[in-house]
Amino acid sequence: MAPSLEATSADPDSVASVLANPLLQKPNLVAPEPEHCPGPESQQAGKADSCAGCPNQAICATAPKGPDPDIPLITARLSGVKHKILILSGKGGVGKSTFTSLLAHAFATNAEQTVGVMDTDICGPSIPKMLGVESETIHISSAGWSPAWAMDNLAVMSIQFMLPNRDDAIIWRGPKKNGLIKQFLKDVEWGDLDFLLVDTPPGTSDEHLSVNTYLKESGIDGAVMVTTPQEVSLLDVRKEIDFCRKAGIRVLGLVENMSGFVCPKCTHESDIFKATTGGGRKLAEEMGIAFLGSVPLDPRIGMACDYGESFFDSFPDSPACAALKGVVKGLATEIGLDPRVVMPEEVNEA
């Protein structure tokens, strides 16, 4: 028989158990669990009659149990944030961080809106570079940590601001990553925001579970999926959509990034990544989610990100710019907002 990853609901590492207790850390036991052990993560751990005389009794009795006591503090801290949107993919290299920075700039083109970006890609924090605040540091006051401001209405928080040297590697295990994500939500003085965009790393693991757990009580509008046209990318995006459905996260829609190449001189568009199985649009139809649009490759997007500039301000006539505005309008509709308010016509025509 081939090996299988199927697990029972009683297994502490089963999907149901992980989603119900995503931040639960199994205590380090000094002896094997006895036959009638109630389980080191259970409420009766270290207290049940069967625990008497067990070498693990004191460890199990003092291990953290139940909901994280800081979740109400996070909910209170984020009470001024109207909309919380996760940027997910499952696949690395599809342009999640680039798309997050573009989406942030798109929302911020309306001076009446205030936008926050939280970079949870702990090991690859590129958001500060893309938003032009790479050299900033975190300032701490009695009110909490102050985010860096890329614009008057665009705030950013990232581990990059905490590194002694910009090229230092972050070599952390899951619990330490979870702790920093909690601090970004609990200790940062986000204030009143219209949108909080959460940029995530690839996958469906620690960072994603932490963000969902900490934000669930305060309310998440949902997640935007980012893919590229080829099947190799779509494979992992399907898994990310499955994760969202199991975790109770609404999928707001899917964006196909790098959908063709736009020549900056003649603006002719060519397919670089062939959609061999129908691309993002077909995947959205198969999965029953909204297709928010296709964003073509434009070398000037990379240039704007390298210089920390707004692509909308620098290259307003690019086909990619027009496509991104269409994505923003579709996303606004999905979260119940009037696209004309999110991006007024005078902004679109600027």
GROMACS .gro file of C-alpha atoms in nm:
model
  350
    1MET     CA    1   0.000   0.000   0.000
    2ALA     CA    2   0.127   0.348  -0.085
    3PRO     CA    3   0.190   0.581   0.210
    4SER     CA    4  -0.093   0.823   0.286
    5LEU     CA    5  -0.118   1.156   0.468
    6GLU     CA    6  -0.475   1.091   0.581
    7ALA     CA    7  -0.522   1.138   0.953
    8THR     CA    8  -0.804   1.090   1.201
    9SER     CA    9  -0.969   1.386   1.373
   10ALA     CA   10  -0.817   1.267   1.702
   11ASP     CA   11  -0.468   1.307   1.562
   12PRO     CA   12  -0.323   1.635   1.701
   13ASP     CA   13  -0.169   1.698   1.358
   14SER     CA   14  -0.487   1.633   1.158
   15VAL     CA   15  -0.630   1.912   0.941
   16ALA     CA   16  -0.930   1.958   1.172
   17SER     CA   17  -0.712   1.974   1.482
   18VAL     CA   18  -0.460   2.214   1.329
   19LEU     CA   19  -0.733   2.451   1.206
   20ALA     CA   20  -0.912   2.438   1.542
   21ASN     CA   21  -0.591   2.501   1.739
   22PRO     CA   22  -0.346   2.650   1.486
   23LEU     CA   23  -0.108   2.806   1.738
   24LEU     CA   24  -0.103   2.513   1.977
   25GLN     CA   25   0.250   2.392   2.051
   26LYS     CA   26   0.287   2.036   2.174
   27PRO     CA   27   0.486   2.040   2.502
   28ASN     CA   28   0.827   1.874   2.510
   29LEU     CA   29   0.764   1.556   2.708
   30VAL     CA   30   1.036   1.375   2.905
   31ALA     CA   31   0.869   1.033   2.878
   32PRO     CA   32   0.630   0.853   2.640
   33GLU     CA   33   0.259   0.921   2.687
   34PRO     CA   34   0.104   0.647   2.907
   35GLU     CA   35  -0.182   0.428   2.785
   36HIS     CA   36  -0.465   0.631   2.940
   37CYS     CA   37  -0.314   0.974   2.881
   38PRO     CA   38  -0.583   1.242   2.818
   39GLY     CA   39  -0.345   1.411   2.575
   40PRO     CA   40  -0.078   1.671   2.655
   41GLU     CA   41  -0.279   1.945   2.477
   42SER     CA   42  -0.616   1.867   2.642
   43GLN     CA   43  -0.776   2.073   2.918
   44GLN     CA   44  -0.732   1.777   3.157
   45ALA     CA   45  -0.361   1.741   3.083
   46GLY     CA   46  -0.167   1.701   3.408
   47LYS     CA   47  -0.489   1.711   3.613
   48ALA     CA   48  -0.669   1.385   3.536
   49ASP     CA   49  -0.645   1.087   3.771
   50SER     CA   50  -0.446   0.899   3.509
   51CYS     CA   51  -0.178   1.172   3.524
   52ALA     CA   52  -0.080   1.085   3.879
   53GLY     CA   53   0.280   0.965   3.891
   54CYS     CA   54   0.348   1.044   3.524
   55PRO     CA   55   0.690   1.206   3.467
   56ASN     CA   56   0.519   1.450   3.230
   57GLN     CA   57   0.254   1.568   3.477
   58ALA     CA   58   0.409   1.904   3.565
   59ILE     CA   59   0.497   1.979   3.202
   60CYS     CA   60   0.143   1.903   3.080
   61ALA     CA   61  -0.023   2.092   3.366
   62THR     CA   62   0.165   2.414   3.291
   63ALA     CA   63   0.146   2.400   2.910
   64PRO     CA   64  -0.065   2.681   2.753
   65LYS     CA   65  -0.423   2.579   2.671
   66GLY     CA   66  -0.727   2.740   2.519
   67PRO     CA   67  -0.756   3.053   2.302
   68ASP     CA   68  -0.473   3.302   2.292
   69PRO     CA   69  -0.546   3.568   2.558
   70ASP     CA   70  -0.403   3.838   2.328
   71ILE     CA   71  -0.672   3.794   2.060
   72PRO     CA   72  -0.913   4.042   2.228
   73LEU     CA   73  -0.625   4.294   2.245
   74ILE     CA   74  -0.562   4.248   1.873
   75THR     CA   75  -0.931   4.294   1.800
   76ALA     CA   76  -0.934   4.618   1.998
   77ARG     CA   77  -0.615   4.742   1.829
   78LEU     CA   78  -0.766   4.682   1.484
   79SER     CA   79  -1.108   4.826   1.562
   80GLY     CA   80  -1.033   5.123   1.337
   81VAL     CA   81  -0.952   4.907   1.033
   82LYS     CA   82  -1.249   4.882   0.798
   83HIS     CA   83  -1.132   4.614   0.556
   84LYS     CA   84  -0.868   4.341   0.598
   85ILE     CA   85  -0.754   4.162   0.284
   86LEU     CA   86  -0.504   3.875   0.258
   87ILE     CA   87  -0.288   3.832  -0.053
   88LEU     CA   88  -0.227   3.459  -0.106
   89SER     CA   89  -0.106   3.221  -0.371
   90GLY     CA   90   0.048   2.897  -0.251
   91LYS     CA   91   0.310   2.937  -0.523
   92GLY     CA   92   0.629   3.138  -0.494
   93GLY     CA   93   0.740   3.370  -0.770
   94VAL     CA   94   0.396   3.468  -0.899
   95GLY     CA   95   0.430   3.829  -0.784
   96LYS     CA   96   0.231   3.839  -0.457
   97SER     CA   97   0.445   4.110  -0.302
   98THR     CA   98   0.457   4.306  -0.627
   99PHE     CA   99   0.079   4.280  -0.657
  100THR     CA  100   0.037   4.381  -0.292
  101SER     CA  101   0.247   4.694  -0.346
  102LEU     CA  102   0.055   4.778  -0.665
  103LEU     CA  103  -0.278   4.726  -0.490
  104ALA     CA  104  -0.166   4.946  -0.201
  105HIS     CA  105  -0.067   5.226  -0.438
  106ALA     CA  106  -0.395   5.184  -0.627
  107PHE     CA  107  -0.601   5.229  -0.311
  108ALA     CA  108  -0.377   5.515  -0.199
  109THR     CA  109  -0.433   5.709  -0.523
  110ASN     CA  110  -0.754   5.821  -0.355
  111ALA     CA  111  -0.629   6.072  -0.096
  112GLU     CA  112  -0.947   6.018   0.108
  113GLN     CA  113  -0.843   5.658   0.184
  114THR     CA  114  -0.575   5.538   0.425
  115VAL     CA  115  -0.403   5.209   0.350
  116GLY     CA  116  -0.181   4.980   0.560
  117VAL     CA  117   0.044   4.699   0.438
  118MET     CA  118   0.161   4.427   0.676
  119ASP     CA  119   0.449   4.216   0.543
  120THR     CA  120   0.426   3.865   0.691
  121ASP     CA  121   0.684   3.720   0.456
  122ILE     CA  122   0.927   3.697   0.746
  123CYS     CA  123   1.213   3.533   0.555
  124GLY     CA  124   1.175   3.738   0.236
  125PRO     CA  125   1.054   4.087   0.328
  126SER     CA  126   1.048   4.278  -0.002
  127ILE     CA  127   0.754   4.513   0.061
  128PRO     CA  128   0.969   4.795   0.213
  129LYS     CA  129   1.190   4.802  -0.098
  130MET     CA  130   0.889   4.811  -0.330
  131LEU     CA  131   0.723   5.092  -0.136
  132GLY     CA  132   1.040   5.300  -0.098
  133VAL     CA  133   1.080   5.275   0.280
  134GLU     CA  134   1.361   5.019   0.303
  135SER     CA  135   1.583   5.244   0.518
  136GLU     CA  136   1.315   5.318   0.778
  137THR     CA  137   1.323   5.191   1.136
  138ILE     CA  138   1.051   5.120   1.390
  139HIS     CA  139   0.977   5.392   1.643
  140ILE     CA  140   0.823   5.287   1.973
  141SER     CA  141   0.607   5.510   2.192
  142SER     CA  142   0.356   5.463   2.469
  143ALA     CA  143   0.092   5.407   2.200
  144GLY     CA  144   0.287   5.120   2.040
  145TRP     CA  145   0.507   5.061   1.737
  146SER     CA  146   0.476   5.326   1.466
  147PRO     CA  147   0.458   5.196   1.108
  148ALA     CA  148   0.670   5.352   0.834
  149TRP     CA  149   0.479   5.585   0.601
  150ALA     CA  150   0.549   5.545   0.229
  151MET     CA  151   0.295   5.820   0.156
  152ASP     CA  152   0.075   6.041   0.369
  153ASN     CA  153  -0.195   5.774   0.346
  154LEU     CA  154   0.011   5.452   0.307
  155ALA     CA  155   0.159   5.280   0.617
  156VAL     CA  156   0.394   4.981   0.615
  157MET     CA  157   0.518   4.730   0.874
  158SER     CA  158   0.783   4.467   0.805
  159ILE     CA  159   1.061   4.276   0.977
  160GLN     CA  160   1.298   4.450   0.734
  161PHE     CA  161   1.280   4.759   0.959
  162MET     CA  162   1.423   4.555   1.246
  163LEU     CA  163   1.731   4.405   1.077
  164PRO     CA  164   2.074   4.535   1.183
  165ASN     CA  165   2.189   4.493   0.821
  166ARG     CA  166   1.961   4.493   0.517
  167ASP     CA  167   2.105   4.161   0.386
  168ASP     CA  168   2.081   3.967   0.715
  169ALA     CA  169   1.902   3.632   0.681
  170ILE     CA  170   1.607   3.558   0.911
  171ILE     CA  171   1.653   3.198   1.026
  172TRP     CA  172   1.352   3.137   1.251
  173ARG     CA  173   1.128   2.846   1.338
  174GLY     CA  174   0.750   2.870   1.330
  175PRO     CA  175   0.679   2.984   1.690
  176LYS     CA  176   0.910   3.285   1.658
  177LYS     CA  177   0.746   3.384   1.328
  178ASN     CA  178   0.404   3.355   1.490
  179GLY     CA  179   0.519   3.575   1.777
  180LEU     CA  180   0.631   3.854   1.545
  181ILE     CA  181   0.309   3.841   1.344
  182LYS     CA  182   0.119   3.878   1.671
  183GLN     CA  183   0.328   4.184   1.758
  184PHE     CA  184   0.260   4.337   1.417
  185LEU     CA  185  -0.112   4.313   1.493
  186LYS     CA  186  -0.115   4.377   1.869
  187ASP     CA  187   0.160   4.636   1.914
  188VAL     CA  188   0.159   4.839   1.592
  189GLU     CA  189  -0.036   5.164   1.608
  190TRP     CA  190  -0.229   5.113   1.285
  191GLY     CA  191  -0.494   5.372   1.372
  192ASP     CA  192  -0.788   5.426   1.137
  193LEU     CA  193  -0.740   5.248   0.806
  194ASP     CA  194  -0.973   5.191   0.514
  195PHE     CA  195  -0.769   4.888   0.404
  196LEU     CA  196  -0.513   4.662   0.568
  197LEU     CA  197  -0.339   4.444   0.309
  198VAL     CA  198  -0.153   4.141   0.443
  199ASP     CA  199   0.124   4.014   0.216
  200THR     CA  200   0.202   3.647   0.282
  201PRO     CA  201   0.475   3.399   0.186
  202PRO     CA  202   0.402   3.095  -0.033
  203GLY     CA  203   0.233   2.795   0.123
  204THR     CA  204  -0.039   2.707   0.373
  205SER     CA  205   0.153   2.687   0.698
  206ASP     CA  206   0.255   2.881   1.010
  207GLU     CA  207   0.225   3.240   0.887
  208HIS     CA  208  -0.112   3.179   0.720
  209LEU     CA  209  -0.256   2.996   1.020
  210SER     CA  210  -0.134   3.271   1.255
  211VAL     CA  211  -0.278   3.558   1.051
  212ASN     CA  212  -0.615   3.383   1.018
  213THR     CA  213  -0.630   3.301   1.389
  214TYR     CA  214  -0.536   3.648   1.509
  215LEU     CA  215  -0.765   3.830   1.264
  216LYS     CA  216  -1.067   3.603   1.268
  217GLU     CA  217  -1.233   3.770   1.569
  218SER     CA  218  -1.189   4.119   1.425
  219GLY     CA  219  -1.310   4.003   1.084
  220ILE     CA  220  -1.132   3.929   0.757
  221ASP     CA  221  -1.299   4.042   0.436
  222GLY     CA  222  -1.125   3.764   0.252
  223ALA     CA  223  -0.829   3.667   0.037
  224VAL     CA  224  -0.715   3.756  -0.312
  225MET     CA  225  -0.545   3.470  -0.498
  226VAL     CA  226  -0.253   3.552  -0.729
  227THR     CA  227  -0.140   3.313  -1.000
  228THR     CA  228   0.047   3.308  -1.328
  229PRO     CA  229  -0.110   3.142  -1.635
  230GLN     CA  230   0.081   2.812  -1.645
  231GLU     CA  231  -0.043   2.490  -1.484
  232VAL     CA  232   0.260   2.461  -1.254
  233SER     CA  233   0.134   2.772  -1.074
  234LEU     CA  234  -0.233   2.675  -1.084
  235LEU     CA  235  -0.154   2.346  -0.908
  236ASP     CA  236  -0.049   2.527  -0.591
  237VAL     CA  237  -0.320   2.792  -0.614
  238ARG     CA  238  -0.582   2.514  -0.604
  239LYS     CA  239  -0.429   2.400  -0.275
  240GLU     CA  240  -0.439   2.755  -0.139
  241ILE     CA  241  -0.807   2.787  -0.229
  242ASP     CA  242  -0.871   2.456  -0.051
  243PHE     CA  243  -0.686   2.591   0.254
  244CYS     CA  244  -0.906   2.901   0.258
  245ARG     CA  245  -1.223   2.697   0.241
  246LYS     CA  246  -1.114   2.468   0.523
  247ALA     CA  247  -0.999   2.764   0.733
  248GLY     CA  248  -1.321   2.960   0.671
  249ILE     CA  249  -1.156   3.240   0.471
  250ARG     CA  250  -1.367   3.384   0.191
  251VAL     CA  251  -1.190   3.390  -0.146
  252LEU     CA  252  -1.263   3.734  -0.291
  253GLY     CA  253  -1.129   3.644  -0.633
  254LEU     CA  254  -0.834   3.543  -0.844
  255VAL     CA  255  -0.586   3.761  -1.033
  256GLU     CA  256  -0.377   3.626  -1.319
  257ASN     CA  257  -0.043   3.805  -1.297
  258MET     CA  258   0.223   3.815  -1.572
  259SER     CA  259  -0.052   3.744  -1.822
  260GLY     CA  260   0.137   3.825  -2.140
  261PHE     CA  261   0.419   4.071  -2.202
  262VAL     CA  262   0.357   4.431  -2.301
  263CYS     CA  263   0.628   4.590  -2.512
  264PRO     CA  264   0.698   4.932  -2.359
  265LYS     CA  265   0.760   5.079  -2.706
  266CYS     CA  266   0.479   4.946  -2.924
  267THR     CA  267   0.252   4.815  -2.639
  268HIS     CA  268   0.202   4.489  -2.832
  269GLU     CA  269   0.123   4.199  -2.596
  270SER     CA  270   0.281   3.851  -2.627
  271ASP     CA  271   0.228   3.538  -2.417
  272ILE     CA  272   0.536   3.451  -2.211
  273PHE     CA  273   0.374   3.193  -1.984
  274LYS     CA  274   0.137   2.982  -2.191
  275ALA     CA  275  -0.199   2.900  -2.032
  276THR     CA  276  -0.181   2.530  -2.124
  277THR     CA  277  -0.488   2.441  -1.915
  278GLY     CA  278  -0.691   2.758  -1.952
  279GLY     CA  279  -0.507   2.983  -1.708
  280GLY     CA  280  -0.649   3.180  -1.419
  281ARG     CA  281  -0.986   3.252  -1.578
  282LYS     CA  282  -1.068   2.884  -1.626
  283LEU     CA  283  -0.944   2.800  -1.276
  284ALA     CA  284  -1.173   3.066  -1.130
  285GLU     CA  285  -1.467   2.916  -1.319
  286GLU     CA  286  -1.379   2.564  -1.201
  287MET     CA  287  -1.347   2.673  -0.838
  288GLY     CA  288  -1.656   2.898  -0.842
  289ILE     CA  289  -1.472   3.218  -0.749
  290ALA     CA  290  -1.461   3.561  -0.909
  291PHE     CA  291  -1.200   3.629  -1.175
  292LEU     CA  292  -1.075   3.979  -1.098
  293GLY     CA  293  -0.867   4.022  -1.411
  294SER     CA  294  -0.538   3.964  -1.591
  295VAL     CA  295  -0.236   4.187  -1.537
  296PRO     CA  296   0.024   4.177  -1.817
  297LEU     CA  297   0.398   4.181  -1.768
  298ASP     CA  298   0.552   4.523  -1.803
  299PRO     CA  299   0.926   4.569  -1.733
  300ARG     CA  300   0.845   4.909  -1.590
  301ILE     CA  301   0.657   4.745  -1.300
  302GLY     CA  302   0.986   4.591  -1.186
  303MET     CA  303   1.159   4.924  -1.237
  304ALA     CA  304   0.900   5.108  -1.025
  305CYS     CA  305   0.933   4.845  -0.749
  306ASP     CA  306   1.313   4.866  -0.751
  307TYR     CA  307   1.296   5.243  -0.708
  308GLY     CA  308   1.009   5.232  -0.459
  309GLU     CA  309   0.787   5.444  -0.681
  310SER     CA  310   0.417   5.430  -0.760
  311PHE     CA  311   0.366   5.255  -1.094
  312PHE     CA  312   0.035   5.443  -1.130
  313ASP     CA  313   0.207   5.778  -1.103
  314SER     CA  314   0.509   5.691  -1.315
  315PHE     CA  315   0.343   5.501  -1.601
  316PRO     CA  316  -0.029   5.584  -1.605
  317ASP     CA  317  -0.065   5.495  -1.976
  318SER     CA  318   0.062   5.137  -1.940
  319PRO     CA  319  -0.186   4.859  -2.029
  320ALA     CA  320  -0.084   4.696  -1.701
  321CYS     CA  321  -0.196   5.011  -1.518
  322ALA     CA  322  -0.538   4.994  -1.683
  323ALA     CA  323  -0.564   4.622  -1.598
  324LEU     CA  324  -0.476   4.686  -1.234
  325LYS     CA  325  -0.744   4.953  -1.208
  326GLY     CA  326  -0.993   4.695  -1.337
  327VAL     CA  327  -0.878   4.452  -1.068
  328VAL     CA  328  -0.924   4.716  -0.799
  329LYS     CA  329  -1.278   4.789  -0.919
  330GLY     CA  330  -1.364   4.419  -0.915
  331LEU     CA  331  -1.218   4.375  -0.569
  332ALA     CA  332  -1.411   4.676  -0.441
  333THR     CA  333  -1.733   4.519  -0.567
  334GLU     CA  334  -1.652   4.188  -0.395
  335ILE     CA  335  -1.611   4.357  -0.054
  336GLY     CA  336  -1.930   4.556  -0.098
  337LEU     CA  337  -1.786   4.895  -0.191
  338ASP     CA  338  -1.873   5.125  -0.477
  339PRO     CA  339  -1.578   5.112  -0.724
  340ARG     CA  340  -1.644   5.477  -0.811
  341VAL     CA  341  -1.577   5.569  -0.449
  342VAL     CA  342  -1.267   5.350  -0.411
  343MET     CA  343  -1.118   5.484  -0.737
  344PRO     CA  344  -1.306   5.797  -0.845
  345GLU     CA  345  -1.318   5.871  -1.218
  346GLU     CA  346  -1.091   6.175  -1.184
  347VAL     CA  347  -0.829   5.943  -1.030
  348ASN     CA  348  -0.870   5.687  -1.308
  349GLU     CA  349  -0.828   5.953  -1.573
  350ALA     CA  350  -0.525   6.114  -1.407
   0.00000   0.00000   0.00000
